[in-house]
Amino acid sequence: MKCSLSVEVERFPIAGTFRIARGAKTEAVVLVCTIQDGDFAGRGECVPYPRYGETVESVTAQISEMADAIAGGMTREELAERFRAGAARNAVDCALWDLEAKMQGRRVFQLIGQNAPQPLVTTQTISLGTPEEMAREAGRHASRPVLKFKVGMPEGDAERIEAVRRAAPNSQLILDANEGWTEHNLEENLRIATEFGVALIEQPLPAGRDDGLAEVSHTVPICADESLHTRKDLVQLRGRYDAVNIKLDKTGGLTEALLLKAEAERLGFSIMVGCMVGTSLAMAPAILVAQGAQFVDLDGPLLLARDRNPGLLYEGASVHPPEPELWG
């Protein structure tokens, strides 16, 4: 029997409004790819991301275009060769992993040669707002060991950093500028981040305009996010960044994410594994990549008013590996 591929759009309301430097949204729109082979079905979820030129319509079309190749027996390796990295390839790649695991009666971690995955401490993300708003939100989560918060505005980031730190004095802090800083405020923001004990700074300058990071002195590690998609990007990041943020919607799936992680570690980068705002189905394969990572940011479902069922178990600050009913 030939494999069949289908794709569906699903919408999940966000708890409140999620704001970053580029805008705000109130719902997560995700695509779920299902690949059926007889009685077995594998699923993968992706989040189309406008920053990378993706829309729900374009990614749906890209996934649908892969149906004939999947029916013809296309492997994950052939998928990576034939289709560009991005959300569409991610959904199909993860669905293929899930399908293979179910057909073999094994878990994906076994297929990739890993030990059984362990629970991970994940960040809690605080969206962009006024310093007072962000301080209130940070205070609500001050017992969590790691908080990530959004910055990246022309004015007020120093006040935001100070406000979050004072509200959560014992938490490790990661700040994410989402390409929102400039050459003019970079050094001052880096100084403030150092003063208030920030552990990591994500993507301070726009991708493609981050040459200045090679020349600026900094004690807080700087992490590439928008500047990193696949292994081919790593060489040009050396000397600019200390860490890389691996997201499956950027790498185009678990297959490339695992290869990217191994190569990044070989080159001396610290590893962060992150996510778009999606459901537990999107986080599940990322948990395998995040084993052993220095920073884990897989809190997408915690930002939703409701997750899919069954979903991942979030317990305190920890996220547990998926059960096979969800994925893998």
Tab-separated table of C-alpha atoms in Angstrom:
chain	number	residue	atom	x	y	z
A	1	MET	CA	0.000	0.000	0.000
A	2	LYS	CA	1.276	3.469	-0.851
A	3	CYS	CA	1.655	6.144	1.792
A	4	SER	CA	-0.844	8.968	1.632
A	5	LEU	CA	-0.233	12.493	2.872
A	6	SER	CA	-2.742	14.991	4.208
A	7	VAL	CA	-2.424	18.400	5.870
A	8	GLU	CA	-4.823	20.295	8.123
A	9	VAL	CA	-4.859	23.809	9.564
A	10	GLU	CA	-5.506	23.987	13.300
A	11	ARG	CA	-5.925	27.057	15.514
A	12	PHE	CA	-5.152	27.343	19.217
A	13	PRO	CA	-5.918	30.511	21.185
A	14	ILE	CA	-3.028	32.097	23.049
A	15	ALA	CA	-3.528	32.957	26.711
A	16	GLY	CA	-3.757	36.733	26.312
A	17	THR	CA	-1.508	38.340	23.710
A	18	PHE	CA	2.021	37.263	22.787
A	19	ARG	CA	4.204	40.226	21.799
A	20	ILE	CA	7.696	40.404	20.359
A	21	ALA	CA	9.571	43.295	18.735
A	22	ARG	CA	8.035	42.488	15.322
A	23	GLY	CA	4.390	42.359	16.409
A	24	ALA	CA	1.742	40.546	18.432
A	25	LYS	CA	-0.675	37.645	18.018
A	26	THR	CA	-3.566	36.099	19.912
A	27	GLU	CA	-3.654	32.616	18.376
A	28	ALA	CA	-1.247	29.974	17.173
A	29	VAL	CA	-2.041	28.780	13.659
A	30	VAL	CA	-0.364	25.430	13.051
A	31	LEU	CA	-0.331	22.871	10.262
A	32	VAL	CA	-0.478	19.148	10.996
A	33	CYS	CA	0.844	16.760	8.372
A	34	THR	CA	-0.357	13.145	8.579
A	35	ILE	CA	1.261	10.354	6.594
A	36	GLN	CA	-0.801	7.160	6.490
A	37	ASP	CA	0.517	3.716	5.605
A	38	GLY	CA	-2.164	1.072	6.083
A	39	ASP	CA	-3.152	1.007	9.733
A	40	PHE	CA	-0.245	3.237	10.765
A	41	ALA	CA	-0.166	7.028	10.778
A	42	GLY	CA	2.629	9.455	11.604
A	43	ARG	CA	2.123	13.130	12.409
A	44	GLY	CA	4.220	16.269	12.394
A	45	GLU	CA	3.334	19.863	13.272
A	46	CYS	CA	4.796	23.086	11.932
A	47	VAL	CA	4.217	26.805	12.389
A	48	PRO	CA	4.385	28.960	9.217
A	49	TYR	CA	6.503	32.002	10.068
A	50	PRO	CA	6.071	35.296	8.184
A	51	ARG	CA	9.611	36.415	9.105
A	52	TYR	CA	10.863	33.749	6.696
A	53	GLY	CA	8.333	34.509	3.980
A	54	GLU	CA	5.939	31.752	4.997
A	55	THR	CA	2.149	31.877	5.157
A	56	VAL	CA	-0.399	29.247	6.079
A	57	GLU	CA	-1.375	29.030	2.401
A	58	SER	CA	2.178	28.748	1.058
A	59	VAL	CA	3.245	26.107	3.570
A	60	THR	CA	0.043	24.117	3.016
A	61	ALA	CA	0.801	24.134	-0.706
A	62	GLN	CA	4.416	23.080	-0.130
A	63	ILE	CA	3.351	20.136	2.028
A	64	SER	CA	0.700	19.098	-0.496
A	65	GLU	CA	3.292	19.191	-3.273
A	66	MET	CA	5.218	16.459	-1.460
A	67	ALA	CA	2.319	13.984	-1.579
A	68	ASP	CA	3.372	12.231	-4.790
A	69	ALA	CA	6.964	11.882	-3.606
A	70	ILE	CA	5.799	10.453	-0.272
A	71	ALA	CA	3.518	8.011	-2.099
A	72	GLY	CA	6.549	6.983	-4.153
A	73	GLY	CA	8.520	6.101	-1.047
A	74	MET	CA	10.624	9.236	-0.545
A	75	THR	CA	13.003	8.849	2.395
A	76	ARG	CA	13.937	11.513	4.926
A	77	GLU	CA	17.327	11.871	3.275
A	78	GLU	CA	15.699	12.438	-0.114
A	79	LEU	CA	13.292	14.897	1.487
A	80	ALA	CA	16.231	16.946	2.763
A	81	GLU	CA	17.874	16.920	-0.671
A	82	ARG	CA	14.775	17.819	-2.678
A	83	PHE	CA	13.006	20.387	-0.501
A	84	ARG	CA	14.311	23.510	1.203
A	85	ALA	CA	14.514	23.871	4.957
A	86	GLY	CA	11.464	25.434	6.565
A	87	ALA	CA	8.137	24.711	8.178
A	88	ALA	CA	6.773	22.458	5.424
A	89	ARG	CA	9.748	20.131	5.420
A	90	ASN	CA	9.679	20.045	9.209
A	91	ALA	CA	6.097	18.760	9.361
A	92	VAL	CA	6.764	16.056	6.768
A	93	ASP	CA	10.098	14.998	8.256
A	94	CYS	CA	8.636	14.633	11.747
A	95	ALA	CA	5.634	12.737	10.378
A	96	LEU	CA	7.992	10.291	8.647
A	97	TRP	CA	9.908	9.702	11.894
A	98	ASP	CA	6.653	9.142	13.782
A	99	LEU	CA	5.360	6.761	11.108
A	100	GLU	CA	8.544	4.686	11.074
A	101	ALA	CA	8.512	4.363	14.861
A	102	LYS	CA	4.909	3.213	14.905
A	103	MET	CA	5.422	0.743	12.069
A	104	GLN	CA	8.442	-0.780	13.794
A	105	GLY	CA	6.913	-0.753	17.257
A	106	ARG	CA	9.854	1.249	18.549
A	107	ARG	CA	10.448	4.796	19.765
A	108	VAL	CA	12.138	7.497	17.700
A	109	PHE	CA	14.907	7.866	20.300
A	110	GLN	CA	15.761	4.231	19.638
A	111	LEU	CA	15.788	4.780	15.885
A	112	ILE	CA	18.299	7.610	16.226
A	113	GLY	CA	20.462	5.710	18.713
A	114	GLN	CA	19.735	7.819	21.803
A	115	ASN	CA	19.208	6.742	25.363
A	116	ALA	CA	15.683	7.202	26.679
A	117	PRO	CA	15.054	10.961	26.890
A	118	GLN	CA	14.797	12.573	30.307
A	119	PRO	CA	12.618	15.440	31.542
A	120	LEU	CA	14.091	18.867	30.865
A	121	VAL	CA	13.921	22.197	32.646
A	122	THR	CA	12.396	24.652	30.194
A	123	THR	CA	12.120	28.409	30.169
A	124	GLN	CA	8.958	30.376	30.760
A	125	THR	CA	8.684	33.181	28.197
A	126	ILE	CA	7.533	36.684	29.075
A	127	SER	CA	6.277	38.656	26.099
A	128	LEU	CA	7.172	42.246	25.339
A	129	GLY	CA	5.422	44.987	27.278
A	130	THR	CA	6.118	47.951	29.465
A	131	PRO	CA	8.673	47.431	32.244
A	132	GLU	CA	5.814	47.397	34.751
A	133	GLU	CA	3.841	44.788	32.795
A	134	MET	CA	6.873	42.580	32.367
A	135	ALA	CA	7.804	42.895	36.031
A	136	ARG	CA	4.328	41.736	37.049
A	137	GLU	CA	4.550	38.739	34.736
A	138	ALA	CA	8.076	37.909	35.904
A	139	GLY	CA	6.894	38.110	39.501
A	140	ARG	CA	4.215	35.506	38.755
A	141	HIS	CA	6.927	33.113	37.562
A	142	ALA	CA	9.748	34.158	39.910
A	143	SER	CA	9.972	30.640	41.376
A	144	ARG	CA	10.943	29.179	38.010
A	145	PRO	CA	14.668	28.563	37.499
A	146	VAL	CA	14.819	30.047	33.977
A	147	LEU	CA	12.887	32.968	32.507
A	148	LYS	CA	13.146	34.214	28.954
A	149	PHE	CA	11.833	37.667	28.132
A	150	LYS	CA	11.351	39.683	25.003
A	151	VAL	CA	13.076	43.006	24.344
A	152	GLY	CA	14.156	44.737	21.141
A	153	MET	CA	12.500	48.154	21.196
A	154	PRO	CA	14.230	51.455	20.327
A	155	GLU	CA	13.673	52.729	23.879
A	156	GLY	CA	13.185	51.229	27.302
A	157	ASP	CA	15.015	47.903	27.121
A	158	ALA	CA	17.362	48.852	29.957
A	159	GLU	CA	14.327	49.497	32.138
A	160	ARG	CA	12.754	46.196	31.037
A	161	ILE	CA	15.891	44.239	31.931
A	162	GLU	CA	16.141	45.883	35.358
A	163	ALA	CA	12.430	45.395	36.044
A	164	VAL	CA	12.473	41.693	35.224
A	165	ARG	CA	15.608	41.097	37.261
A	166	ARG	CA	14.204	42.844	40.317
A	167	ALA	CA	10.956	40.869	40.022
A	168	ALA	CA	12.762	37.529	39.620
A	169	PRO	CA	16.032	37.897	41.549
A	170	ASN	CA	16.851	34.183	41.660
A	171	SER	CA	15.960	33.098	38.121
A	172	GLN	CA	18.433	32.610	35.308
A	173	LEU	CA	17.491	35.178	32.660
A	174	ILE	CA	17.596	34.859	28.872
A	175	LEU	CA	16.661	37.912	26.828
A	176	ASP	CA	15.550	37.813	23.218
A	177	ALA	CA	15.831	40.966	21.119
A	178	ASN	CA	14.382	39.370	17.950
A	179	GLU	CA	16.752	41.442	15.765
A	180	GLY	CA	15.491	44.661	17.390
A	181	TRP	CA	18.730	46.278	18.576
A	182	THR	CA	20.987	48.472	16.465
A	183	GLU	CA	24.669	49.365	16.284
A	184	HIS	CA	23.790	52.501	18.262
A	185	ASN	CA	22.288	50.844	21.347
A	186	LEU	CA	24.050	47.465	21.232
A	187	GLU	CA	26.933	48.235	23.587
A	188	GLU	CA	24.778	49.987	26.174
A	189	ASN	CA	22.243	47.138	26.171
A	190	LEU	CA	25.041	44.592	26.500
A	191	ARG	CA	26.389	46.545	29.477
A	192	ILE	CA	22.981	46.563	31.155
A	193	ALA	CA	22.565	42.845	30.504
A	194	THR	CA	25.893	42.201	32.193
A	195	GLU	CA	25.018	44.444	35.145
A	196	PHE	CA	21.817	42.538	35.845
A	197	GLY	CA	23.236	39.053	35.411
A	198	VAL	CA	21.624	37.968	32.141
A	199	ALA	CA	22.789	34.477	31.135
A	200	LEU	CA	22.178	34.640	27.366
A	201	ILE	CA	21.154	37.171	24.708
A	202	GLU	CA	19.345	35.985	21.586
A	203	GLN	CA	19.786	37.661	18.186
A	204	PRO	CA	20.437	41.300	19.135
A	205	LEU	CA	21.061	42.518	15.556
A	206	PRO	CA	19.206	41.706	12.332
A	207	ALA	CA	20.305	38.613	10.430
A	208	GLY	CA	22.587	39.685	7.604
A	209	ARG	CA	23.558	42.845	9.491
A	210	ASP	CA	25.302	41.240	12.426
A	211	ASP	CA	28.942	41.725	11.395
A	212	GLY	CA	29.403	44.146	14.285
A	213	LEU	CA	29.051	41.327	16.805
A	214	ALA	CA	32.552	40.176	15.857
A	215	GLU	CA	33.992	43.456	17.100
A	216	VAL	CA	31.963	44.244	20.202
A	217	SER	CA	33.249	43.184	23.603
A	218	HIS	CA	30.735	41.186	25.628
A	219	THR	CA	30.712	38.963	28.677
A	220	VAL	CA	27.147	37.663	28.265
A	221	PRO	CA	27.043	34.932	25.570
A	222	ILE	CA	25.215	35.899	22.370
A	223	CYS	CA	23.012	33.327	20.630
A	224	ALA	CA	22.112	33.166	16.929
A	225	ASP	CA	18.444	32.605	16.176
A	226	GLU	CA	17.231	34.270	12.973
A	227	SER	CA	20.816	34.065	11.643
A	228	LEU	CA	20.808	30.257	11.892
A	229	HIS	CA	18.741	27.776	9.934
A	230	THR	CA	20.888	24.796	8.920
A	231	ARG	CA	24.464	23.526	9.134
A	232	LYS	CA	25.564	25.634	6.181
A	233	ASP	CA	25.085	28.784	8.269
A	234	LEU	CA	27.457	27.769	11.045
A	235	VAL	CA	30.761	28.771	9.464
A	236	GLN	CA	29.801	32.420	9.080
A	237	LEU	CA	28.530	32.575	12.673
A	238	ARG	CA	31.921	31.789	14.197
A	239	GLY	CA	33.427	34.817	15.881
A	240	ARG	CA	30.043	36.545	16.073
A	241	TYR	CA	27.997	34.197	18.222
A	242	ASP	CA	28.736	31.983	21.208
A	243	ALA	CA	25.582	29.847	21.000
A	244	VAL	CA	22.953	28.786	18.463
A	245	ASN	CA	19.196	28.359	18.823
A	246	ILE	CA	17.993	25.250	16.998
A	247	LYS	CA	14.320	25.278	16.004
A	248	LEU	CA	12.836	22.512	13.882
A	249	ASP	CA	10.748	24.928	11.829
A	250	LYS	CA	14.012	26.564	10.739
A	251	THR	CA	16.055	23.401	10.199
A	252	GLY	CA	13.284	21.721	8.244
A	253	GLY	CA	12.828	18.832	10.614
A	254	LEU	CA	14.370	16.538	13.194
A	255	THR	CA	16.786	15.008	10.687
A	256	GLU	CA	18.663	18.257	10.013
A	257	ALA	CA	18.284	19.453	13.618
A	258	LEU	CA	20.239	16.463	14.914
A	259	LEU	CA	22.992	16.972	12.327
A	260	LEU	CA	23.090	20.701	13.052
A	261	LYS	CA	23.421	20.122	16.775
A	262	ALA	CA	26.315	17.708	16.323
A	263	GLU	CA	28.173	20.075	13.990
A	264	ALA	CA	27.537	23.105	16.208
A	265	GLU	CA	28.913	21.265	19.208
A	266	ARG	CA	31.965	20.222	17.197
A	267	LEU	CA	32.590	23.875	16.348
A	268	GLY	CA	32.337	24.907	19.990
A	269	PHE	CA	28.911	26.566	20.093
A	270	SER	CA	26.662	26.224	23.126
A	271	ILE	CA	23.256	24.804	22.264
A	272	MET	CA	19.813	26.247	22.817
A	273	VAL	CA	16.772	24.377	21.536
A	274	GLY	CA	13.776	26.612	20.963
A	275	CYS	CA	10.364	26.652	19.364
A	276	MET	CA	7.697	28.721	17.708
A	277	VAL	CA	4.382	29.149	19.539
A	278	GLY	CA	2.859	25.752	18.850
A	279	THR	CA	1.354	22.743	20.573
A	280	SER	CA	2.876	19.701	22.242
A	281	LEU	CA	3.038	17.930	18.879
A	282	ALA	CA	5.597	20.475	17.691
A	283	MET	CA	7.608	20.283	20.932
A	284	ALA	CA	7.781	16.483	21.078
A	285	PRO	CA	10.564	15.878	18.515
A	286	ALA	CA	12.466	18.933	19.777
A	287	ILE	CA	12.749	17.251	23.188
A	288	LEU	CA	15.047	14.673	21.598
A	289	VAL	CA	17.290	17.418	20.193
A	290	ALA	CA	17.271	19.240	23.536
A	291	GLN	CA	18.766	16.355	25.503
A	292	GLY	CA	22.056	17.704	26.854
A	293	ALA	CA	21.480	21.255	25.569
A	294	GLN	CA	22.646	24.141	27.734
A	295	PHE	CA	19.375	26.067	27.256
A	296	VAL	CA	15.894	24.639	26.616
A	297	ASP	CA	13.045	26.880	25.452
A	298	LEU	CA	10.159	24.523	24.727
A	299	ASP	CA	7.347	26.341	26.487
A	300	GLY	CA	5.106	26.908	23.454
A	301	PRO	CA	2.132	25.015	24.925
A	302	LEU	CA	2.418	27.005	28.171
A	303	LEU	CA	1.624	30.152	26.191
A	304	LEU	CA	-1.641	28.673	24.862
A	305	ALA	CA	-5.080	28.892	26.431
A	306	ARG	CA	-5.369	25.175	25.637
A	307	ASP	CA	-3.026	22.517	24.271
A	308	ARG	CA	-3.917	19.478	22.192
A	309	ASN	CA	-4.937	16.270	23.978
A	310	PRO	CA	-2.975	14.165	24.586
A	311	GLY	CA	-0.135	16.618	25.084
A	312	LEU	CA	3.171	16.778	26.857
A	313	LEU	CA	3.320	16.706	30.640
A	314	TYR	CA	4.558	20.014	32.032
A	315	GLU	CA	5.298	19.620	35.717
A	316	GLY	CA	6.641	22.630	37.555
A	317	ALA	CA	9.533	23.902	35.439
A	318	SER	CA	10.023	20.554	33.703
A	319	VAL	CA	8.697	19.148	30.464
A	320	HIS	CA	8.528	15.369	30.134
A	321	PRO	CA	9.254	13.356	26.971
A	322	PRO	CA	6.262	12.486	24.774
A	323	GLU	CA	4.232	9.353	25.089
A	324	PRO	CA	3.800	7.423	21.804
A	325	GLU	CA	0.126	8.441	21.599
A	326	LEU	CA	1.334	12.002	20.963
A	327	TRP	CA	4.434	11.395	18.834
A	328	GLY	CA	7.433	9.181	18.380
